[in-house]
mmCIF file with all atom_site columns, C-alpha atoms in Angstrom:
data_model
loop_
_atom_site.group_PDB
_atom_site.id
_atom_site.type_symbol
_atom_site.label_atom_id
_atom_site.label_alt_id
_atom_site.label_comp_id
_atom_site.label_asym_id
_atom_site.label_entity_id
_atom_site.label_seq_id
_atom_site.pdbx_PDB_ins_code
_atom_site.Cartn_x
_atom_site.Cartn_y
_atom_site.Cartn_z
_atom_site.occupancy
_atom_site.B_iso_or_equiv
_atom_site.pdbx_formal_charge
_atom_site.auth_seq_id
_atom_site.auth_comp_id
_atom_site.auth_asym_id
_atom_site.auth_atom_id
_atom_site.pdbx_PDB_model_num
ATOM 1   C CA . UNK A 1 1   ? 3.564   -16.042 -6.538  1.00 77.00 ? 1   UNK A CA 1
ATOM 2   C CA . UNK A 1 2   ? 5.290   -18.437 -4.102  1.00 83.00 ? 2   UNK A CA 1
ATOM 3   C CA . UNK A 1 3   ? 6.068   -15.129 -2.264  1.00 82.00 ? 3   UNK A CA 1
ATOM 4   C CA . UNK A 1 4   ? 2.624   -14.417 -2.090  1.00 85.00 ? 4   UNK A CA 1
ATOM 5   C CA . UNK A 1 5   ? 1.184   -17.735 -1.139  1.00 83.00 ? 5   UNK A CA 1
ATOM 6   C CA . UNK A 1 6   ? 4.014   -17.532 1.816   1.00 84.00 ? 6   UNK A CA 1
ATOM 7   C CA . UNK A 1 7   ? 2.983   -13.534 3.072   1.00 81.00 ? 7   UNK A CA 1
ATOM 8   C CA . UNK A 1 8   ? -1.226  -14.715 3.053   1.00 82.00 ? 8   UNK A CA 1
ATOM 9   C CA . UNK A 1 9   ? 0.047   -17.039 5.425   1.00 80.00 ? 9   UNK A CA 1
ATOM 10  C CA . UNK A 1 10  ? 0.570   -14.823 8.381   1.00 79.00 ? 10  UNK A CA 1
ATOM 11  C CA . UNK A 1 11  ? -3.139  -13.503 8.297   1.00 79.00 ? 11  UNK A CA 1
ATOM 12  C CA . UNK A 1 12  ? -4.804  -16.466 7.213   1.00 80.00 ? 12  UNK A CA 1
ATOM 13  C CA . UNK A 1 13  ? -4.623  -20.251 5.958   1.00 85.00 ? 13  UNK A CA 1
ATOM 14  C CA . UNK A 1 14  ? -6.471  -20.979 3.253   1.00 90.00 ? 14  UNK A CA 1
ATOM 15  C CA . UNK A 1 15  ? -8.225  -24.558 1.649   1.00 90.00 ? 15  UNK A CA 1
ATOM 16  C CA . UNK A 1 16  ? -5.921  -25.874 -1.394  1.00 92.00 ? 16  UNK A CA 1
ATOM 17  C CA . UNK A 1 17  ? -9.197  -25.330 -2.718  1.00 94.00 ? 17  UNK A CA 1
ATOM 18  C CA . UNK A 1 18  ? -8.899  -21.679 -2.213  1.00 92.00 ? 18  UNK A CA 1
ATOM 19  C CA . UNK A 1 19  ? -5.685  -21.068 -2.786  1.00 91.00 ? 19  UNK A CA 1
ATOM 20  C CA . UNK A 1 20  ? -5.693  -23.147 -6.335  1.00 94.00 ? 20  UNK A CA 1
ATOM 21  C CA . UNK A 1 21  ? -8.700  -20.582 -6.897  1.00 95.00 ? 21  UNK A CA 1
ATOM 22  C CA . UNK A 1 22  ? -6.925  -17.237 -5.962  1.00 93.00 ? 22  UNK A CA 1
ATOM 23  C CA . UNK A 1 23  ? -3.519  -18.487 -7.469  1.00 92.00 ? 23  UNK A CA 1
ATOM 24  C CA . UNK A 1 24  ? -5.908  -18.445 -11.239 1.00 95.00 ? 24  UNK A CA 1
ATOM 25  C CA . UNK A 1 25  ? -7.159  -15.177 -10.808 1.00 96.00 ? 25  UNK A CA 1
ATOM 26  C CA . UNK A 1 26  ? -3.739  -13.559 -10.034 1.00 96.00 ? 26  UNK A CA 1
ATOM 27  C CA . UNK A 1 27  ? -1.976  -11.613 -13.301 1.00 96.00 ? 27  UNK A CA 1
ATOM 28  C CA . UNK A 1 28  ? 1.717   -11.441 -13.288 1.00 97.00 ? 28  UNK A CA 1
ATOM 29  C CA . UNK A 1 29  ? 2.998   -7.322  -14.236 1.00 97.00 ? 29  UNK A CA 1
ATOM 30  C CA . UNK A 1 30  ? 6.414   -6.065  -14.207 1.00 98.00 ? 30  UNK A CA 1
ATOM 31  C CA . UNK A 1 31  ? 6.654   -2.061  -13.991 1.00 98.00 ? 31  UNK A CA 1
ATOM 32  C CA . UNK A 1 32  ? 8.708   0.367   -14.904 1.00 98.00 ? 32  UNK A CA 1
ATOM 33  C CA . UNK A 1 33  ? 10.091  3.276   -12.569 1.00 98.00 ? 33  UNK A CA 1
ATOM 34  C CA . UNK A 1 34  ? 7.692   6.335   -12.822 1.00 97.00 ? 34  UNK A CA 1
ATOM 35  C CA . UNK A 1 35  ? 4.852   4.215   -14.188 1.00 98.00 ? 35  UNK A CA 1
ATOM 36  C CA . UNK A 1 36  ? 1.357   4.781   -11.998 1.00 97.00 ? 36  UNK A CA 1
ATOM 37  C CA . UNK A 1 37  ? -0.867  1.785   -11.090 1.00 96.00 ? 37  UNK A CA 1
ATOM 38  C CA . UNK A 1 38  ? -3.911  4.363   -10.710 1.00 96.00 ? 38  UNK A CA 1
ATOM 39  C CA . UNK A 1 39  ? -4.388  7.992   -11.641 1.00 97.00 ? 39  UNK A CA 1
ATOM 40  C CA . UNK A 1 40  ? -6.865  10.031  -10.532 1.00 97.00 ? 40  UNK A CA 1
ATOM 41  C CA . UNK A 1 41  ? -10.038 10.381  -12.030 1.00 97.00 ? 41  UNK A CA 1
ATOM 42  C CA . UNK A 1 42  ? -10.149 7.292   -13.176 1.00 98.00 ? 42  UNK A CA 1
ATOM 43  C CA . UNK A 1 43  ? -11.602 3.375   -11.196 1.00 98.00 ? 43  UNK A CA 1
ATOM 44  C CA . UNK A 1 44  ? -9.785  1.218   -9.830  1.00 97.00 ? 44  UNK A CA 1
ATOM 45  C CA . UNK A 1 45  ? -10.696 -1.628  -10.893 1.00 97.00 ? 45  UNK A CA 1
ATOM 46  C CA . UNK A 1 46  ? -7.626  -3.821  -9.729  1.00 97.00 ? 46  UNK A CA 1
ATOM 47  C CA . UNK A 1 47  ? -6.017  -4.567  -5.687  1.00 95.00 ? 47  UNK A CA 1
ATOM 48  C CA . UNK A 1 48  ? -1.900  -5.625  -6.127  1.00 96.00 ? 48  UNK A CA 1
ATOM 49  C CA . UNK A 1 49  ? 0.417   -7.556  -4.193  1.00 94.00 ? 49  UNK A CA 1
ATOM 50  C CA . UNK A 1 50  ? 4.075   -5.979  -4.997  1.00 95.00 ? 50  UNK A CA 1
ATOM 51  C CA . UNK A 1 51  ? 6.070   -8.572  -4.809  1.00 96.00 ? 51  UNK A CA 1
ATOM 52  C CA . UNK A 1 52  ? 9.355   -6.501  -5.573  1.00 97.00 ? 52  UNK A CA 1
ATOM 53  C CA . UNK A 1 53  ? 10.088  -3.159  -5.889  1.00 97.00 ? 53  UNK A CA 1
ATOM 54  C CA . UNK A 1 54  ? 8.246   0.012   -4.382  1.00 97.00 ? 54  UNK A CA 1
ATOM 55  C CA . UNK A 1 55  ? 5.708   2.966   -4.970  1.00 98.00 ? 55  UNK A CA 1
ATOM 56  C CA . UNK A 1 56  ? 3.742   5.919   -2.961  1.00 97.00 ? 56  UNK A CA 1
ATOM 57  C CA . UNK A 1 57  ? 0.161   6.682   -3.379  1.00 96.00 ? 57  UNK A CA 1
ATOM 58  C CA . UNK A 1 58  ? -0.072  10.939  -3.715  1.00 97.00 ? 58  UNK A CA 1
ATOM 59  C CA . UNK A 1 59  ? -2.787  13.858  -4.085  1.00 95.00 ? 59  UNK A CA 1
ATOM 60  C CA . UNK A 1 60  ? -1.983  16.101  -6.160  1.00 94.00 ? 60  UNK A CA 1
ATOM 61  C CA . UNK A 1 61  ? -3.673  19.669  -3.605  1.00 92.00 ? 61  UNK A CA 1
ATOM 62  C CA . UNK A 1 62  ? -3.379  23.340  -5.981  1.00 91.00 ? 62  UNK A CA 1
ATOM 63  C CA . UNK A 1 63  ? -0.563  21.550  -8.048  1.00 89.00 ? 63  UNK A CA 1
ATOM 64  C CA . UNK A 1 64  ? 1.414   20.521  -5.376  1.00 92.00 ? 64  UNK A CA 1
ATOM 65  C CA . UNK A 1 65  ? 1.968   16.835  -5.246  1.00 93.00 ? 65  UNK A CA 1
ATOM 66  C CA . UNK A 1 66  ? 1.449   15.464  -2.000  1.00 95.00 ? 66  UNK A CA 1
ATOM 67  C CA . UNK A 1 67  ? 2.471   11.873  -0.755  1.00 96.00 ? 67  UNK A CA 1
ATOM 68  C CA . UNK A 1 68  ? -0.169  9.505   1.838   1.00 93.00 ? 68  UNK A CA 1
ATOM 69  C CA . UNK A 1 69  ? 1.348   6.606   2.413   1.00 94.00 ? 69  UNK A CA 1
ATOM 70  C CA . UNK A 1 70  ? 4.436   4.356   0.643   1.00 95.00 ? 70  UNK A CA 1
ATOM 71  C CA . UNK A 1 71  ? 3.940   0.847   -0.101  1.00 94.00 ? 71  UNK A CA 1
ATOM 72  C CA . UNK A 1 72  ? 6.954   -2.079  -0.305  1.00 95.00 ? 72  UNK A CA 1
ATOM 73  C CA . UNK A 1 73  ? 7.738   -5.489  -0.692  1.00 95.00 ? 73  UNK A CA 1
ATOM 74  C CA . UNK A 1 74  ? 4.561   -7.334  0.743   1.00 91.00 ? 74  UNK A CA 1
ATOM 75  C CA . UNK A 1 75  ? 1.992   -4.989  1.463   1.00 91.00 ? 75  UNK A CA 1
ATOM 76  C CA . UNK A 1 76  ? -0.856  -5.123  -0.718  1.00 91.00 ? 76  UNK A CA 1
ATOM 77  C CA . UNK A 1 77  ? -1.868  -1.589  -2.756  1.00 94.00 ? 77  UNK A CA 1
ATOM 78  C CA . UNK A 1 78  ? -4.686  -0.606  -4.315  1.00 94.00 ? 78  UNK A CA 1
ATOM 79  C CA . UNK A 1 79  ? -6.947  3.175   -3.823  1.00 95.00 ? 79  UNK A CA 1
ATOM 80  C CA . UNK A 1 80  ? -8.943  1.355   -2.205  1.00 92.00 ? 80  UNK A CA 1
ATOM 81  C CA . UNK A 1 81  ? -12.001 3.201   -1.574  1.00 94.00 ? 81  UNK A CA 1
ATOM 82  C CA . UNK A 1 82  ? -12.250 3.535   -5.605  1.00 97.00 ? 82  UNK A CA 1
ATOM 83  C CA . UNK A 1 83  ? -11.463 -0.130  -5.144  1.00 96.00 ? 83  UNK A CA 1
ATOM 84  C CA . UNK A 1 84  ? -14.541 -0.503  -2.825  1.00 93.00 ? 84  UNK A CA 1
ATOM 85  C CA . UNK A 1 85  ? -16.560 2.124   -3.910  1.00 96.00 ? 85  UNK A CA 1
ATOM 86  C CA . UNK A 1 86  ? -15.573 1.766   -7.765  1.00 96.00 ? 86  UNK A CA 1
ATOM 87  C CA . UNK A 1 87  ? -15.836 5.504   -7.990  1.00 97.00 ? 87  UNK A CA 1
ATOM 88  C CA . UNK A 1 88  ? -13.120 7.431   -9.632  1.00 98.00 ? 88  UNK A CA 1
ATOM 89  C CA . UNK A 1 89  ? -9.862  7.608   -7.602  1.00 97.00 ? 89  UNK A CA 1
ATOM 90  C CA . UNK A 1 90  ? -8.653  10.593  -6.106  1.00 96.00 ? 90  UNK A CA 1
ATOM 91  C CA . UNK A 1 91  ? -5.358  9.699   -5.922  1.00 97.00 ? 91  UNK A CA 1
ATOM 92  C CA . UNK A 1 92  ? -2.531  8.202   -7.650  1.00 98.00 ? 92  UNK A CA 1
ATOM 93  C CA . UNK A 1 93  ? -0.347  5.046   -7.090  1.00 98.00 ? 93  UNK A CA 1
ATOM 94  C CA . UNK A 1 94  ? 3.294   5.880   -8.713  1.00 98.00 ? 94  UNK A CA 1
ATOM 95  C CA . UNK A 1 95  ? 6.304   3.275   -8.775  1.00 98.00 ? 95  UNK A CA 1
ATOM 96  C CA . UNK A 1 96  ? 9.232   4.843   -7.651  1.00 98.00 ? 96  UNK A CA 1
ATOM 97  C CA . UNK A 1 97  ? 11.088  1.730   -8.283  1.00 97.00 ? 97  UNK A CA 1
ATOM 98  C CA . UNK A 1 98  ? 10.925  -1.188  -11.537 1.00 97.00 ? 98  UNK A CA 1
ATOM 99  C CA . UNK A 1 99  ? 8.625   -3.484  -10.049 1.00 98.00 ? 99  UNK A CA 1
ATOM 100 C CA . UNK A 1 100 ? 6.796   -6.790  -9.867  1.00 97.00 ? 100 UNK A CA 1
ATOM 101 C CA . UNK A 1 101 ? 3.484   -7.201  -9.016  1.00 97.00 ? 101 UNK A CA 1
ATOM 102 C CA . UNK A 1 102 ? 0.315   -9.400  -8.511  1.00 96.00 ? 102 UNK A CA 1
ATOM 103 C CA . UNK A 1 103 ? -2.881  -7.908  -9.633  1.00 97.00 ? 103 UNK A CA 1
ATOM 104 C CA . UNK A 1 104 ? -6.465  -9.244  -8.774  1.00 97.00 ? 104 UNK A CA 1
ATOM 105 C CA . UNK A 1 105 ? -9.653  -7.504  -10.702 1.00 97.00 ? 105 UNK A CA 1
ATOM 106 C CA . UNK A 1 106 ? -12.172 -6.601  -8.395  1.00 96.00 ? 106 UNK A CA 1
ATOM 107 C CA . UNK A 1 107 ? -15.040 -9.093  -10.531 1.00 96.00 ? 107 UNK A CA 1
ATOM 108 C CA . UNK A 1 108 ? -12.486 -11.987 -9.875  1.00 97.00 ? 108 UNK A CA 1
ATOM 109 C CA . UNK A 1 109 ? -12.153 -11.299 -5.961  1.00 95.00 ? 109 UNK A CA 1
ATOM 110 C CA . UNK A 1 110 ? -15.505 -10.634 -5.596  1.00 95.00 ? 110 UNK A CA 1
ATOM 111 C CA . UNK A 1 111 ? -16.328 -13.934 -7.519  1.00 96.00 ? 111 UNK A CA 1
ATOM 112 C CA . UNK A 1 112 ? -13.907 -16.113 -5.372  1.00 96.00 ? 112 UNK A CA 1
ATOM 113 C CA . UNK A 1 113 ? -15.694 -14.295 -2.109  1.00 94.00 ? 113 UNK A CA 1
ATOM 114 C CA . UNK A 1 114 ? -18.664 -15.985 -3.036  1.00 94.00 ? 114 UNK A CA 1
ATOM 115 C CA . UNK A 1 115 ? -17.391 -19.029 -4.021  1.00 95.00 ? 115 UNK A CA 1
ATOM 116 C CA . UNK A 1 116 ? -14.741 -19.101 -1.217  1.00 94.00 ? 116 UNK A CA 1
ATOM 117 C CA . UNK A 1 117 ? -15.625 -18.156 2.484   1.00 91.00 ? 117 UNK A CA 1
ATOM 118 C CA . UNK A 1 118 ? -12.249 -18.249 3.760   1.00 91.00 ? 118 UNK A CA 1
ATOM 119 C CA . UNK A 1 119 ? -10.529 -16.341 0.790   1.00 91.00 ? 119 UNK A CA 1
ATOM 120 C CA . UNK A 1 120 ? -13.113 -12.945 1.660   1.00 92.00 ? 120 UNK A CA 1
ATOM 121 C CA . UNK A 1 121 ? -11.837 -13.986 5.473   1.00 91.00 ? 121 UNK A CA 1
ATOM 122 C CA . UNK A 1 122 ? -8.328  -13.227 4.867   1.00 88.00 ? 122 UNK A CA 1
ATOM 123 C CA . UNK A 1 123 ? -8.559  -10.376 3.009   1.00 88.00 ? 123 UNK A CA 1
ATOM 124 C CA . UNK A 1 124 ? -11.274 -8.757  5.612   1.00 90.00 ? 124 UNK A CA 1
ATOM 125 C CA . UNK A 1 125 ? -7.858  -9.514  8.021   1.00 87.00 ? 125 UNK A CA 1
ATOM 126 C CA . UNK A 1 126 ? -5.929  -7.837  5.097   1.00 83.00 ? 126 UNK A CA 1
ATOM 127 C CA . UNK A 1 127 ? -8.041  -4.493  5.254   1.00 86.00 ? 127 UNK A CA 1
ATOM 128 C CA . UNK A 1 128 ? -8.298  -5.135  8.867   1.00 90.00 ? 128 UNK A CA 1
ATOM 129 C CA . UNK A 1 129 ? -4.327  -4.757  9.276   1.00 85.00 ? 129 UNK A CA 1
ATOM 130 C CA . UNK A 1 130 ? -4.861  -1.327  6.330   1.00 85.00 ? 130 UNK A CA 1
ATOM 131 C CA . UNK A 1 131 ? -7.335  0.256   8.663   1.00 89.00 ? 131 UNK A CA 1
ATOM 132 C CA . UNK A 1 132 ? -4.761  0.668   12.024  1.00 91.00 ? 132 UNK A CA 1
ATOM 133 C CA . UNK A 1 133 ? -2.045  1.753   9.626   1.00 86.00 ? 133 UNK A CA 1
ATOM 134 C CA . UNK A 1 134 ? -4.212  4.190   9.065   1.00 87.00 ? 134 UNK A CA 1
ATOM 135 C CA . UNK A 1 135 ? -5.189  4.879   12.418  1.00 91.00 ? 135 UNK A CA 1
ATOM 136 C CA . UNK A 1 136 ? -1.995  5.306   13.080  1.00 88.00 ? 136 UNK A CA 1
ATOM 137 C CA . UNK A 1 137 ? -0.700  7.317   10.879  1.00 85.00 ? 137 UNK A CA 1
ATOM 138 C CA . UNK A 1 138 ? -3.516  9.726   11.608  1.00 88.00 ? 138 UNK A CA 1
ATOM 139 C CA . UNK A 1 139 ? -2.730  9.989   15.294  1.00 88.00 ? 139 UNK A CA 1
ATOM 140 C CA . UNK A 1 140 ? 0.933   10.347  14.688  1.00 84.00 ? 140 UNK A CA 1
ATOM 141 C CA . UNK A 1 141 ? 0.101   13.060  11.647  1.00 85.00 ? 141 UNK A CA 1
ATOM 142 C CA . UNK A 1 142 ? -2.480  14.939  14.444  1.00 88.00 ? 142 UNK A CA 1
ATOM 143 C CA . UNK A 1 143 ? -0.224  14.682  17.803  1.00 92.00 ? 143 UNK A CA 1
ATOM 144 C CA . UNK A 1 144 ? 3.112   14.517  16.881  1.00 93.00 ? 144 UNK A CA 1
ATOM 145 C CA . UNK A 1 145 ? 5.113   17.264  15.830  1.00 94.00 ? 145 UNK A CA 1
ATOM 146 C CA . UNK A 1 146 ? 7.924   16.996  13.578  1.00 94.00 ? 146 UNK A CA 1
ATOM 147 C CA . UNK A 1 147 ? 10.299  15.694  15.209  1.00 95.00 ? 147 UNK A CA 1
ATOM 148 C CA . UNK A 1 148 ? 8.722   12.820  16.620  1.00 94.00 ? 148 UNK A CA 1
ATOM 149 C CA . UNK A 1 149 ? 6.955   11.658  13.379  1.00 94.00 ? 149 UNK A CA 1
ATOM 150 C CA . UNK A 1 150 ? 10.598  11.695  11.840  1.00 96.00 ? 150 UNK A CA 1
ATOM 151 C CA . UNK A 1 151 ? 12.143  9.879   14.787  1.00 95.00 ? 151 UNK A CA 1
ATOM 152 C CA . UNK A 1 152 ? 8.830   7.526   14.591  1.00 93.00 ? 152 UNK A CA 1
ATOM 153 C CA . UNK A 1 153 ? 9.558   6.820   11.131  1.00 94.00 ? 153 UNK A CA 1
ATOM 154 C CA . UNK A 1 154 ? 13.011  6.575   11.641  1.00 95.00 ? 154 UNK A CA 1
ATOM 155 C CA . UNK A 1 155 ? 12.167  4.020   14.729  1.00 94.00 ? 155 UNK A CA 1
ATOM 156 C CA . UNK A 1 156 ? 9.223   1.765   12.957  1.00 91.00 ? 156 UNK A CA 1
ATOM 157 C CA . UNK A 1 157 ? 9.619   2.261   9.168   1.00 93.00 ? 157 UNK A CA 1
ATOM 158 C CA . UNK A 1 158 ? 13.647  3.244   8.679   1.00 95.00 ? 158 UNK A CA 1
ATOM 159 C CA . UNK A 1 159 ? 13.494  1.285   5.296   1.00 94.00 ? 159 UNK A CA 1
ATOM 160 C CA . UNK A 1 160 ? 11.295  4.236   4.180   1.00 96.00 ? 160 UNK A CA 1
ATOM 161 C CA . UNK A 1 161 ? 14.458  6.339   4.535   1.00 94.00 ? 161 UNK A CA 1
ATOM 162 C CA . UNK A 1 162 ? 16.656  4.644   2.852   1.00 94.00 ? 162 UNK A CA 1
ATOM 163 C CA . UNK A 1 163 ? 14.829  4.037   -0.245  1.00 96.00 ? 163 UNK A CA 1
ATOM 164 C CA . UNK A 1 164 ? 12.402  7.287   -1.057  1.00 96.00 ? 164 UNK A CA 1
ATOM 165 C CA . UNK A 1 165 ? 13.490  10.520  -1.503  1.00 95.00 ? 165 UNK A CA 1
ATOM 166 C CA . UNK A 1 166 ? 13.699  13.067  0.836   1.00 95.00 ? 166 UNK A CA 1
ATOM 167 C CA . UNK A 1 167 ? 11.120  15.256  -0.959  1.00 95.00 ? 167 UNK A CA 1
ATOM 168 C CA . UNK A 1 168 ? 8.483   12.389  -0.407  1.00 97.00 ? 168 UNK A CA 1
ATOM 169 C CA . UNK A 1 169 ? 9.471   11.984  2.351   1.00 97.00 ? 169 UNK A CA 1
ATOM 170 C CA . UNK A 1 170 ? 8.883   15.308  3.660   1.00 96.00 ? 170 UNK A CA 1
ATOM 171 C CA . UNK A 1 171 ? 5.598   15.491  1.847   1.00 95.00 ? 171 UNK A CA 1
ATOM 172 C CA . UNK A 1 172 ? 4.952   12.070  3.899   1.00 95.00 ? 172 UNK A CA 1
ATOM 173 C CA . UNK A 1 173 ? 5.802   13.743  6.969   1.00 95.00 ? 173 UNK A CA 1
ATOM 174 C CA . UNK A 1 174 ? 3.472   16.935  6.611   1.00 93.00 ? 174 UNK A CA 1
ATOM 175 C CA . UNK A 1 175 ? 6.538   19.077  6.334   1.00 94.00 ? 175 UNK A CA 1
ATOM 176 C CA . UNK A 1 176 ? 9.008   21.188  4.175   1.00 94.00 ? 176 UNK A CA 1
ATOM 177 C CA . UNK A 1 177 ? 12.074  19.972  3.248   1.00 95.00 ? 177 UNK A CA 1
ATOM 178 C CA . UNK A 1 178 ? 13.805  22.069  4.490   1.00 95.00 ? 178 UNK A CA 1
ATOM 179 C CA . UNK A 1 179 ? 12.379  21.315  7.580   1.00 95.00 ? 179 UNK A CA 1
ATOM 180 C CA . UNK A 1 180 ? 12.645  17.760  7.168   1.00 96.00 ? 180 UNK A CA 1
ATOM 181 C CA . UNK A 1 181 ? 16.698  18.567  6.537   1.00 95.00 ? 181 UNK A CA 1
ATOM 182 C CA . UNK A 1 182 ? 17.170  20.522  10.106  1.00 96.00 ? 182 UNK A CA 1
ATOM 183 C CA . UNK A 1 183 ? 15.810  17.570  11.645  1.00 96.00 ? 183 UNK A CA 1
ATOM 184 C CA . UNK A 1 184 ? 17.851  15.553  10.158  1.00 94.00 ? 184 UNK A CA 1
ATOM 185 C CA . UNK A 1 185 ? 20.872  17.567  10.925  1.00 94.00 ? 185 UNK A CA 1
ATOM 186 C CA . UNK A 1 186 ? 20.051  18.111  14.749  1.00 93.00 ? 186 UNK A CA 1
ATOM 187 C CA . UNK A 1 187 ? 19.891  14.379  15.133  1.00 86.00 ? 187 UNK A CA 1
#
């Protein structure tokens, strides 16, 4: 829990009362590798703080898994569309390593928003950071070559290359594993 609150201070400083209320609302969870936090077709009712481990968000498209994001230590993770709208998720979130997480339910978070406006501000700032990452990812996918996307990954998020299988990385970059191997060989 200490790691969570140290991380939150980078976003916004909570009052002591808000911090205590938030702390009481989180549940500690330890899950093994390959476990799913969210599965498509089910409503995502929790947001998670990833204390230790890594995971990926993926879609099934015509029987093929497409990895579209990764989460690592100190990331907030959820199926944001499902969590916010309370509609069934269209994605899966799978652990790539055994992980330690802190979970908070949608109901608990909404109740905290109503009582502690600094928590609402904190989560808004976290959502903004998520949106910026999403937009950067979109721009990379639309306007950069496969080689440029891989080079950007090497520069901006090398930990993905160190911890994710090549098949997931290729899918994330929108290329085949063979193309990724050729790019890596050239570089």
